[in-house]
Amino acid sequence: MTTPPIPVTPAPGKPWATTPRARAKEAALLLASILFTIALVQLTPLKGKLAYFFLFFIFYAVVTSIAQYLARGRAAAKDAIIKAVVVLGAVITVLPIASIIVTVVSKGAAGIRPGLFTNDMSMATPTDPLTNGGLLHAITGTLTLVAISLVLSVPIGILTALYLTEIKGRFTAPIRFLVQAMSGVPSIVAGLFILSAVLYPITKSYSGFMGALALTILMIPTITRTSEEVLLLIPNELREAGVALGGTQWRTVAMIVLPAARSGLITAMILGVARIAGETAPILLLTGGGDKVNPNPFNGSLGSLPYYIWKSFNAGSPEAITRAWAGLLVLLVVVLILFTLARLLTTRKMKAR
């Protein structure tokens, strides 16, 4: 009696994986493009980093398209050219951002010191040595402006988004149009509006509250549009289940829809804060730009990071320029933290679903 053969299960393969031969071929094409680029720059009047950058992409696109044409035909050659163009676009997009970050960090690091965050400029001027004064008044002023803007804009933005997604009344179309139009309003226009409509005829004095009103105008469209998109992602089945259990529309919204969209609404708030954190024009027009910590946002001038940066650059001395770059670095870190938080909250919400 013969023993039946044991079935052999083939190991799973990865036909899409790049083989060592293909990698060697790509490396050779890359090296050839680099050599062609260097030779052409050395033999022609084309000079500089931009010449190297663009000529390399041109050579790489041509060489890879020719190699793909010889190996797989015309369709593969077109695909190689499009791929090179897409990569070029991505690099062109990333390079300015990376350049800005590197420049701000390299120039702003010289002005970072322990006393920078514990002192204000009440007893110093931008031209004084870096050991005098600090950013305390600007940081507290920016946080005050952001806090007041949040208190004013978050209820308006979320309630407007609820009207557009839950009520859908006769004013839905014009409200959505106005929100979209407000998204493109320049910040200087918002500042001039508060200046002419509130400050000159009513208060007649600079204050942090006036600046917060202008920032609120800029913040509302961001919160409204983001909140609307978040609320539209909530399944209608949840709303129908709440109504089927006997709840009214607003009870369903308050107890089911809003809790389900909580993390998305928090993301909308963070994006709104990031939108206004670096605004300068309304601050210059409305807050007065004080040099000391002002705990009362409704009376007296209020400092802020954008105003501190603008004033330091205007002073023009080496110390003032270093102070300005340090303020830019602090502001950049704050904005990056806010955008990172928004990204993390959005990713967590998507994974939860």
mmCIF file of C-alpha atoms in Angstrom:
data_model
loop_
_atom_site.group_PDB
_atom_site.id
_atom_site.type_symbol
_atom_site.label_atom_id
_atom_site.label_comp_id
_atom_site.label_asym_id
_atom_site.label_seq_id
_atom_site.Cartn_x
_atom_site.Cartn_y
_atom_site.Cartn_z
ATOM 1 C CA MET A 1 0.000 0.000 0.000
ATOM 2 C CA THR A 2 1.494 3.293 -1.110
ATOM 3 C CA THR A 3 1.391 6.429 1.024
ATOM 4 C CA PRO A 4 -0.470 9.286 -0.657
ATOM 5 C CA PRO A 5 1.739 12.287 -1.405
ATOM 6 C CA ILE A 6 1.587 15.129 1.084
ATOM 7 C CA PRO A 7 0.105 18.215 -0.554
ATOM 8 C CA VAL A 8 2.523 21.097 -0.747
ATOM 9 C CA THR A 9 1.118 24.580 -0.232
ATOM 10 C CA PRO A 10 3.000 27.097 -2.330
ATOM 11 C CA ALA A 11 4.410 30.055 -0.440
ATOM 12 C CA PRO A 12 2.569 33.315 -1.101
ATOM 13 C CA GLY A 13 4.384 35.514 -3.537
ATOM 14 C CA LYS A 14 4.557 39.250 -4.131
ATOM 15 C CA PRO A 15 4.668 39.757 -7.890
ATOM 16 C CA TRP A 16 4.307 43.500 -7.386
ATOM 17 C CA ALA A 17 7.466 43.748 -5.251
ATOM 18 C CA THR A 18 10.501 45.396 -6.835
ATOM 19 C CA THR A 19 13.209 42.895 -7.730
ATOM 20 C CA PRO A 20 16.920 43.570 -7.057
ATOM 21 C CA ARG A 21 17.495 43.801 -10.790
ATOM 22 C CA ALA A 22 14.811 46.479 -11.143
ATOM 23 C CA ARG A 23 16.269 48.410 -8.226
ATOM 24 C CA ALA A 24 19.723 48.286 -9.780
ATOM 25 C CA LYS A 25 18.248 49.550 -13.046
ATOM 26 C CA GLU A 26 16.513 52.451 -11.290
ATOM 27 C CA ALA A 27 19.734 53.318 -9.458
ATOM 28 C CA ALA A 28 21.630 53.332 -12.753
ATOM 29 C CA LEU A 29 19.053 55.637 -14.347
ATOM 30 C CA LEU A 30 19.234 57.951 -11.335
ATOM 31 C CA LEU A 31 23.031 58.049 -11.487
ATOM 32 C CA ALA A 32 22.956 58.702 -15.232
ATOM 33 C CA SER A 33 20.537 61.605 -14.730
ATOM 34 C CA ILE A 34 22.787 63.117 -12.051
ATOM 35 C CA LEU A 35 25.877 62.817 -14.289
ATOM 36 C CA PHE A 36 24.065 64.329 -17.264
ATOM 37 C CA THR A 37 22.867 67.214 -15.116
ATOM 38 C CA ILE A 38 26.339 67.966 -13.740
ATOM 39 C CA ALA A 39 27.909 67.791 -17.192
ATOM 40 C CA LEU A 40 25.346 70.109 -18.765
ATOM 41 C CA VAL A 41 25.626 72.695 -15.975
ATOM 42 C CA GLN A 42 29.402 72.659 -16.247
ATOM 43 C CA LEU A 43 29.437 72.966 -20.054
ATOM 44 C CA THR A 44 26.685 75.588 -20.466
ATOM 45 C CA PRO A 45 25.933 79.039 -18.995
ATOM 46 C CA LEU A 46 23.235 77.453 -16.819
ATOM 47 C CA LYS A 47 24.381 77.804 -13.214
ATOM 48 C CA GLY A 48 22.968 77.676 -9.709
ATOM 49 C CA LYS A 49 20.811 75.398 -7.604
ATOM 50 C CA LEU A 50 17.710 75.933 -9.732
ATOM 51 C CA ALA A 51 19.583 74.785 -12.840
ATOM 52 C CA TYR A 52 20.663 71.580 -11.129
ATOM 53 C CA PHE A 53 17.167 71.032 -9.741
ATOM 54 C CA PHE A 54 15.132 71.420 -12.947
ATOM 55 C CA LEU A 55 17.672 69.843 -15.303
ATOM 56 C CA PHE A 56 17.861 66.767 -13.090
ATOM 57 C CA PHE A 57 14.106 66.268 -13.257
ATOM 58 C CA ILE A 58 14.094 66.811 -17.016
ATOM 59 C CA PHE A 59 16.884 64.302 -17.575
ATOM 60 C CA TYR A 60 15.357 61.803 -15.174
ATOM 61 C CA ALA A 61 11.962 62.034 -16.902
ATOM 62 C CA VAL A 62 13.540 61.582 -20.346
ATOM 63 C CA VAL A 63 15.811 58.697 -19.310
ATOM 64 C CA THR A 64 13.128 56.779 -17.426
ATOM 65 C CA SER A 65 10.568 57.282 -20.206
ATOM 66 C CA ILE A 66 13.025 55.952 -22.787
ATOM 67 C CA ALA A 67 13.839 52.952 -20.599
ATOM 68 C CA GLN A 68 10.142 52.218 -20.013
ATOM 69 C CA TYR A 69 9.399 52.607 -23.743
ATOM 70 C CA LEU A 70 12.085 50.088 -24.679
ATOM 71 C CA ALA A 71 10.932 47.653 -21.989
ATOM 72 C CA ARG A 72 7.116 47.951 -22.017
ATOM 73 C CA GLY A 73 5.996 50.263 -24.796
ATOM 74 C CA ARG A 74 4.450 53.697 -25.267
ATOM 75 C CA ALA A 75 1.933 53.508 -22.393
ATOM 76 C CA ALA A 76 4.698 52.807 -19.850
ATOM 77 C CA ALA A 77 6.743 55.725 -21.223
ATOM 78 C CA LYS A 78 3.817 58.107 -20.771
ATOM 79 C CA ASP A 79 3.303 56.801 -17.253
ATOM 80 C CA ALA A 80 6.977 57.464 -16.430
ATOM 81 C CA ILE A 81 6.736 61.054 -17.681
ATOM 82 C CA ILE A 82 3.568 61.740 -15.683
ATOM 83 C CA LYS A 83 5.154 60.196 -12.589
ATOM 84 C CA ALA A 84 8.180 62.483 -12.927
ATOM 85 C CA VAL A 85 5.937 65.543 -13.326
ATOM 86 C CA VAL A 86 3.915 64.572 -10.242
ATOM 87 C CA VAL A 87 7.090 64.097 -8.181
ATOM 88 C CA LEU A 88 8.368 67.482 -9.404
ATOM 89 C CA GLY A 89 5.139 69.147 -8.322
ATOM 90 C CA ALA A 90 5.308 67.525 -4.893
ATOM 91 C CA VAL A 91 8.920 68.611 -4.392
ATOM 92 C CA ILE A 92 8.145 72.173 -5.508
ATOM 93 C CA THR A 93 5.302 72.243 -2.983
ATOM 94 C CA VAL A 94 7.393 70.937 -0.093
ATOM 95 C CA LEU A 95 10.566 72.959 -0.736
ATOM 96 C CA PRO A 96 9.168 76.416 0.209
ATOM 97 C CA ILE A 97 7.643 75.026 3.414
ATOM 98 C CA ALA A 98 10.874 73.292 4.364
ATOM 99 C CA SER A 99 12.856 76.429 3.520
ATOM 100 C CA ILE A 100 10.615 78.584 5.715
ATOM 101 C CA ILE A 101 10.878 76.193 8.662
ATOM 102 C CA VAL A 102 14.668 75.852 8.364
ATOM 103 C CA THR A 103 15.142 79.621 8.042
ATOM 104 C CA VAL A 104 12.927 80.470 11.017
ATOM 105 C CA VAL A 105 14.503 77.802 13.233
ATOM 106 C CA SER A 106 18.093 78.716 12.312
ATOM 107 C CA LYS A 107 17.598 82.456 12.825
ATOM 108 C CA GLY A 108 15.162 82.289 15.731
ATOM 109 C CA ALA A 109 17.140 79.838 17.861
ATOM 110 C CA ALA A 110 19.700 82.568 18.639
ATOM 111 C CA GLY A 111 17.028 84.598 20.441
ATOM 112 C CA ILE A 112 15.596 81.780 22.573
ATOM 113 C CA ARG A 113 16.674 82.039 26.218
ATOM 114 C CA PRO A 114 15.047 81.304 29.598
ATOM 115 C CA GLY A 115 14.093 84.916 30.387
ATOM 116 C CA LEU A 116 12.309 85.274 27.072
ATOM 117 C CA PHE A 117 9.183 83.619 28.434
ATOM 118 C CA THR A 118 9.120 85.254 31.873
ATOM 119 C CA ASN A 119 9.701 88.964 31.084
ATOM 120 C CA ASP A 120 7.880 91.565 29.018
ATOM 121 C CA MET A 121 9.128 94.669 27.188
ATOM 122 C CA SER A 122 7.840 97.265 29.660
ATOM 123 C CA MET A 123 11.386 98.032 30.858
ATOM 124 C CA ALA A 124 13.181 97.403 27.553
ATOM 125 C CA THR A 125 13.171 98.423 23.903
ATOM 126 C CA PRO A 126 13.676 96.221 20.823
ATOM 127 C CA THR A 127 17.209 97.623 20.394
ATOM 128 C CA ASP A 128 18.328 96.630 23.917
ATOM 129 C CA PRO A 129 20.540 93.564 24.458
ATOM 130 C CA LEU A 130 18.782 90.213 24.252
ATOM 131 C CA THR A 131 19.156 89.732 28.002
ATOM 132 C CA ASN A 132 16.601 92.514 28.563
ATOM 133 C CA GLY A 133 12.874 92.024 28.089
ATOM 134 C CA GLY A 134 10.968 89.062 26.781
ATOM 135 C CA LEU A 135 7.865 87.668 25.117
ATOM 136 C CA LEU A 136 5.588 87.238 28.113
ATOM 137 C CA HIS A 137 3.251 90.112 27.188
ATOM 138 C CA ALA A 138 3.038 88.921 23.566
ATOM 139 C CA ILE A 139 2.312 85.307 24.484
ATOM 140 C CA THR A 140 -0.338 86.196 27.077
ATOM 141 C CA GLY A 141 -1.871 88.718 24.683
ATOM 142 C CA THR A 142 -2.089 86.179 21.868
ATOM 143 C CA LEU A 143 -3.647 83.609 24.205
ATOM 144 C CA THR A 144 -6.160 86.222 25.403
ATOM 145 C CA LEU A 145 -7.139 87.136 21.851
ATOM 146 C CA VAL A 146 -7.510 83.470 20.904
ATOM 147 C CA ALA A 147 -9.576 82.694 24.011
ATOM 148 C CA ILE A 148 -12.019 85.579 23.425
ATOM 149 C CA SER A 149 -12.301 84.690 19.735
ATOM 150 C CA LEU A 150 -13.067 81.086 20.668
ATOM 151 C CA VAL A 151 -15.794 82.114 23.089
ATOM 152 C CA LEU A 152 -17.415 84.310 20.439
ATOM 153 C CA SER A 153 -16.945 82.231 17.308
ATOM 154 C CA VAL A 154 -17.419 78.611 18.413
ATOM 155 C CA PRO A 155 -21.135 78.905 19.367
ATOM 156 C CA ILE A 156 -21.900 80.927 16.242
ATOM 157 C CA GLY A 157 -19.963 78.589 13.949
ATOM 158 C CA ILE A 158 -21.373 75.343 15.356
ATOM 159 C CA LEU A 159 -24.955 76.640 15.500
ATOM 160 C CA THR A 160 -24.664 77.832 11.899
ATOM 161 C CA ALA A 161 -23.361 74.416 10.873
ATOM 162 C CA LEU A 162 -26.267 72.765 12.697
ATOM 163 C CA TYR A 163 -28.721 74.978 10.825
ATOM 164 C CA LEU A 164 -27.133 74.033 7.495
ATOM 165 C CA THR A 165 -27.106 70.293 8.229
ATOM 166 C CA GLU A 166 -30.071 69.670 10.551
ATOM 167 C CA ILE A 167 -32.647 72.422 9.973
ATOM 168 C CA LYS A 168 -32.057 73.058 6.255
ATOM 169 C CA GLY A 169 -34.506 75.956 6.198
ATOM 170 C CA ARG A 170 -35.162 78.475 3.480
ATOM 171 C CA PHE A 171 -32.050 80.481 4.361
ATOM 172 C CA THR A 172 -29.674 77.537 3.926
ATOM 173 C CA ALA A 173 -28.457 78.561 0.471
ATOM 174 C CA PRO A 174 -27.783 82.247 1.247
ATOM 175 C CA ILE A 175 -26.130 81.399 4.578
ATOM 176 C CA ARG A 176 -23.851 78.847 2.934
ATOM 177 C CA PHE A 177 -22.995 81.394 0.242
ATOM 178 C CA LEU A 178 -22.172 84.062 2.834
ATOM 179 C CA VAL A 179 -20.019 81.646 4.830
ATOM 180 C CA GLN A 180 -18.062 80.730 1.711
ATOM 181 C CA ALA A 181 -17.701 84.412 0.815
ATOM 182 C CA MET A 182 -16.462 85.241 4.313
ATOM 183 C CA SER A 183 -13.779 82.590 3.953
ATOM 184 C CA GLY A 184 -12.086 84.761 1.349
ATOM 185 C CA VAL A 185 -12.353 88.078 3.185
ATOM 186 C CA PRO A 186 -8.874 89.596 3.691
ATOM 187 C CA SER A 187 -7.940 90.110 7.307
ATOM 188 C CA ILE A 188 -7.355 93.818 6.762
ATOM 189 C CA VAL A 189 -10.992 94.189 5.709
ATOM 190 C CA ALA A 190 -12.174 92.609 8.962
ATOM 191 C CA GLY A 191 -9.905 94.934 10.912
ATOM 192 C CA LEU A 192 -11.107 98.040 9.059
ATOM 193 C CA PHE A 193 -14.723 97.005 9.578
ATOM 194 C CA ILE A 194 -14.337 96.765 13.365
ATOM 195 C CA LEU A 195 -12.288 99.979 13.352
ATOM 196 C CA SER A 196 -14.956 101.982 11.550
ATOM 197 C CA ALA A 197 -18.055 100.266 12.974
ATOM 198 C CA VAL A 198 -17.100 99.761 16.619
ATOM 199 C CA LEU A 199 -13.854 101.380 17.708
ATOM 200 C CA TYR A 200 -14.251 104.897 16.286
ATOM 201 C CA PRO A 201 -17.990 105.447 16.939
ATOM 202 C CA ILE A 202 -18.383 103.496 20.224
ATOM 203 C CA THR A 203 -15.327 102.609 22.314
ATOM 204 C CA LYS A 204 -12.875 105.197 20.914
ATOM 205 C CA SER A 205 -9.926 103.297 22.426
ATOM 206 C CA TYR A 206 -7.704 100.368 21.548
ATOM 207 C CA SER A 207 -8.200 97.088 23.383
ATOM 208 C CA GLY A 208 -7.759 93.375 23.026
ATOM 209 C CA PHE A 209 -11.500 92.905 22.685
ATOM 210 C CA MET A 210 -11.534 94.983 19.494
ATOM 211 C CA GLY A 211 -8.857 92.750 17.988
ATOM 212 C CA ALA A 212 -10.745 89.648 19.103
ATOM 213 C CA LEU A 213 -13.881 90.869 17.299
ATOM 214 C CA ALA A 214 -11.960 91.115 14.028
ATOM 215 C CA LEU A 215 -10.394 87.694 14.574
ATOM 216 C CA THR A 216 -13.859 86.282 15.281
ATOM 217 C CA ILE A 217 -14.993 87.408 11.827
ATOM 218 C CA LEU A 218 -12.093 85.488 10.312
ATOM 219 C CA MET A 219 -12.600 82.444 12.532
ATOM 220 C CA ILE A 220 -16.333 81.863 12.037
ATOM 221 C CA PRO A 221 -16.145 80.655 8.387
ATOM 222 C CA THR A 222 -13.422 78.103 9.195
ATOM 223 C CA ILE A 223 -15.323 76.650 12.139
ATOM 224 C CA THR A 224 -18.640 76.675 10.271
ATOM 225 C CA ARG A 225 -17.394 74.932 7.145
ATOM 226 C CA THR A 226 -15.353 72.344 9.030
ATOM 227 C CA SER A 227 -18.210 71.637 11.453
ATOM 228 C CA GLU A 228 -20.640 71.273 8.569
ATOM 229 C CA GLU A 229 -18.441 68.675 6.898
ATOM 230 C CA VAL A 230 -18.072 66.794 10.191
ATOM 231 C CA LEU A 231 -21.817 66.776 10.859
ATOM 232 C CA LEU A 232 -22.518 65.537 7.341
ATOM 233 C CA LEU A 233 -20.377 62.484 8.096
ATOM 234 C CA ILE A 234 -22.689 61.401 10.925
ATOM 235 C CA PRO A 235 -24.928 58.574 9.582
ATOM 236 C CA ASN A 236 -28.606 59.477 9.182
ATOM 237 C CA GLU A 237 -29.475 56.187 10.868
ATOM 238 C CA LEU A 238 -28.421 57.698 14.206
ATOM 239 C CA ARG A 239 -30.815 60.593 13.724
ATOM 240 C CA GLU A 240 -33.632 58.272 12.672
ATOM 241 C CA ALA A 241 -33.016 56.033 15.680
ATOM 242 C CA GLY A 242 -33.246 58.997 18.043
ATOM 243 C CA VAL A 243 -36.523 60.156 16.525
ATOM 244 C CA ALA A 244 -37.892 56.596 16.554
ATOM 245 C CA LEU A 245 -37.245 56.411 20.299
ATOM 246 C CA GLY A 246 -39.440 59.457 20.808
ATOM 247 C CA GLY A 247 -36.859 62.209 20.970
ATOM 248 C CA THR A 248 -37.428 65.591 19.418
ATOM 249 C CA GLN A 249 -35.129 66.837 16.699
ATOM 250 C CA TRP A 250 -33.056 69.066 18.957
ATOM 251 C CA ARG A 251 -32.890 66.416 21.693
ATOM 252 C CA THR A 252 -31.599 63.967 19.098
ATOM 253 C CA VAL A 253 -29.049 66.504 17.893
ATOM 254 C CA ALA A 254 -27.909 67.379 21.417
ATOM 255 C CA MET A 255 -27.688 63.842 22.781
ATOM 256 C CA ILE A 256 -26.726 61.796 19.707
ATOM 257 C CA VAL A 257 -25.378 63.871 16.814
ATOM 258 C CA LEU A 258 -23.145 66.281 18.729
ATOM 259 C CA PRO A 259 -21.526 63.608 20.943
ATOM 260 C CA ALA A 260 -20.837 61.520 17.851
ATOM 261 C CA ALA A 261 -19.163 64.501 16.177
ATOM 262 C CA ARG A 262 -17.302 65.730 19.275
ATOM 263 C CA SER A 263 -13.752 65.052 18.105
ATOM 264 C CA GLY A 264 -14.486 66.527 14.682
ATOM 265 C CA LEU A 265 -15.893 69.688 16.244
ATOM 266 C CA ILE A 266 -12.790 69.987 18.410
ATOM 267 C CA THR A 267 -10.751 69.699 15.237
ATOM 268 C CA ALA A 268 -12.790 72.538 13.727
ATOM 269 C CA MET A 269 -12.009 74.701 16.756
ATOM 270 C CA ILE A 270 -8.281 73.974 16.504
ATOM 271 C CA LEU A 271 -8.248 74.775 12.790
ATOM 272 C CA GLY A 272 -10.041 78.033 13.539
ATOM 273 C CA VAL A 273 -7.426 78.944 16.131
ATOM 274 C CA ALA A 274 -4.616 78.089 13.719
ATOM 275 C CA ARG A 275 -6.308 80.311 11.125
ATOM 276 C CA ILE A 276 -6.095 83.424 13.308
ATOM 277 C CA ALA A 277 -2.984 82.762 15.413
ATOM 278 C CA GLY A 278 -0.673 84.593 13.023
ATOM 279 C CA GLU A 279 -2.979 87.338 11.764
ATOM 280 C CA THR A 280 -1.266 90.714 11.899
ATOM 281 C CA ALA A 281 -3.344 93.348 10.103
ATOM 282 C CA PRO A 282 -6.327 93.455 12.503
ATOM 283 C CA ILE A 283 -3.969 93.401 15.489
ATOM 284 C CA LEU A 284 -2.031 96.415 14.217
ATOM 285 C CA LEU A 285 -5.230 98.392 13.705
ATOM 286 C CA LEU A 286 -7.168 97.539 16.859
ATOM 287 C CA THR A 287 -5.095 96.370 19.850
ATOM 288 C CA GLY A 288 -2.559 99.176 20.209
ATOM 289 C CA GLY A 289 0.294 96.731 20.795
ATOM 290 C CA GLY A 290 1.266 97.223 24.432
ATOM 291 C CA ASP A 291 4.688 96.310 25.780
ATOM 292 C CA LYS A 292 3.577 95.007 29.175
ATOM 293 C CA VAL A 293 1.243 92.290 30.373
ATOM 294 C CA ASN A 294 -2.334 93.571 30.383
ATOM 295 C CA PRO A 295 -4.776 91.307 32.280
ATOM 296 C CA ASN A 296 -7.784 93.383 31.164
ATOM 297 C CA PRO A 297 -8.592 92.798 27.479
ATOM 298 C CA PHE A 298 -11.391 95.402 27.548
ATOM 299 C CA ASN A 299 -9.223 98.362 28.541
ATOM 300 C CA GLY A 300 -5.811 99.437 27.357
ATOM 301 C CA SER A 301 -3.400 98.258 24.701
ATOM 302 C CA LEU A 302 -2.706 94.559 24.409
ATOM 303 C CA GLY A 303 0.459 92.997 23.059
ATOM 304 C CA SER A 304 0.598 89.959 20.784
ATOM 305 C CA LEU A 305 3.145 87.871 18.947
ATOM 306 C CA PRO A 306 2.380 89.317 15.476
ATOM 307 C CA TYR A 307 2.641 92.883 16.810
ATOM 308 C CA TYR A 308 5.875 92.038 18.659
ATOM 309 C CA ILE A 309 7.385 90.597 15.467
ATOM 310 C CA TRP A 310 6.304 93.597 13.378
ATOM 311 C CA LYS A 311 7.631 96.110 15.894
ATOM 312 C CA SER A 312 10.962 94.320 16.274
ATOM 313 C CA PHE A 313 11.537 94.139 12.530
ATOM 314 C CA ASN A 314 10.726 97.838 12.218
ATOM 315 C CA ALA A 315 13.385 98.717 14.827
ATOM 316 C CA GLY A 316 16.028 97.357 12.467
ATOM 317 C CA SER A 317 18.923 96.763 14.887
ATOM 318 C CA PRO A 318 20.617 93.334 15.058
ATOM 319 C CA GLU A 319 19.113 92.730 18.511
ATOM 320 C CA ALA A 320 15.646 93.689 17.302
ATOM 321 C CA ILE A 321 15.926 91.437 14.249
ATOM 322 C CA THR A 322 16.962 88.529 16.472
ATOM 323 C CA ARG A 323 13.970 89.225 18.752
ATOM 324 C CA ALA A 324 11.670 89.207 15.728
ATOM 325 C CA TRP A 325 12.998 85.852 14.508
ATOM 326 C CA ALA A 326 12.611 84.418 18.007
ATOM 327 C CA GLY A 327 8.992 85.598 18.064
ATOM 328 C CA LEU A 328 8.454 84.036 14.646
ATOM 329 C CA LEU A 329 9.865 80.749 15.905
ATOM 330 C CA VAL A 330 7.542 80.738 18.921
ATOM 331 C CA LEU A 331 4.541 81.577 16.727
ATOM 332 C CA LEU A 332 5.497 78.899 14.198
ATOM 333 C CA VAL A 333 5.775 76.291 16.951
ATOM 334 C CA VAL A 334 2.336 77.260 18.284
ATOM 335 C CA VAL A 335 0.733 76.961 14.831
ATOM 336 C CA LEU A 336 2.470 73.650 14.107
ATOM 337 C CA ILE A 337 1.274 72.252 17.438
ATOM 338 C CA LEU A 338 -2.300 73.290 16.646
ATOM 339 C CA PHE A 339 -2.246 71.721 13.182
ATOM 340 C CA THR A 340 -0.676 68.545 14.607
ATOM 341 C CA LEU A 341 -3.421 68.304 17.214
ATOM 342 C CA ALA A 342 -6.062 68.767 14.521
ATOM 343 C CA ARG A 343 -4.469 66.043 12.417
ATOM 344 C CA LEU A 344 -4.230 63.625 15.334
ATOM 345 C CA LEU A 345 -7.853 64.191 16.338
ATOM 346 C CA THR A 346 -9.046 63.723 12.757
ATOM 347 C CA THR A 347 -7.036 60.505 12.367
ATOM 348 C CA ARG A 348 -8.352 59.143 15.672
ATOM 349 C CA LYS A 349 -11.923 59.870 14.566
ATOM 350 C CA MET A 350 -11.420 58.039 11.260
ATOM 351 C CA LYS A 351 -9.903 55.008 13.024
ATOM 352 C CA ALA A 352 -12.771 54.883 15.507
ATOM 353 C CA ARG A 353 -15.174 54.521 12.617
#
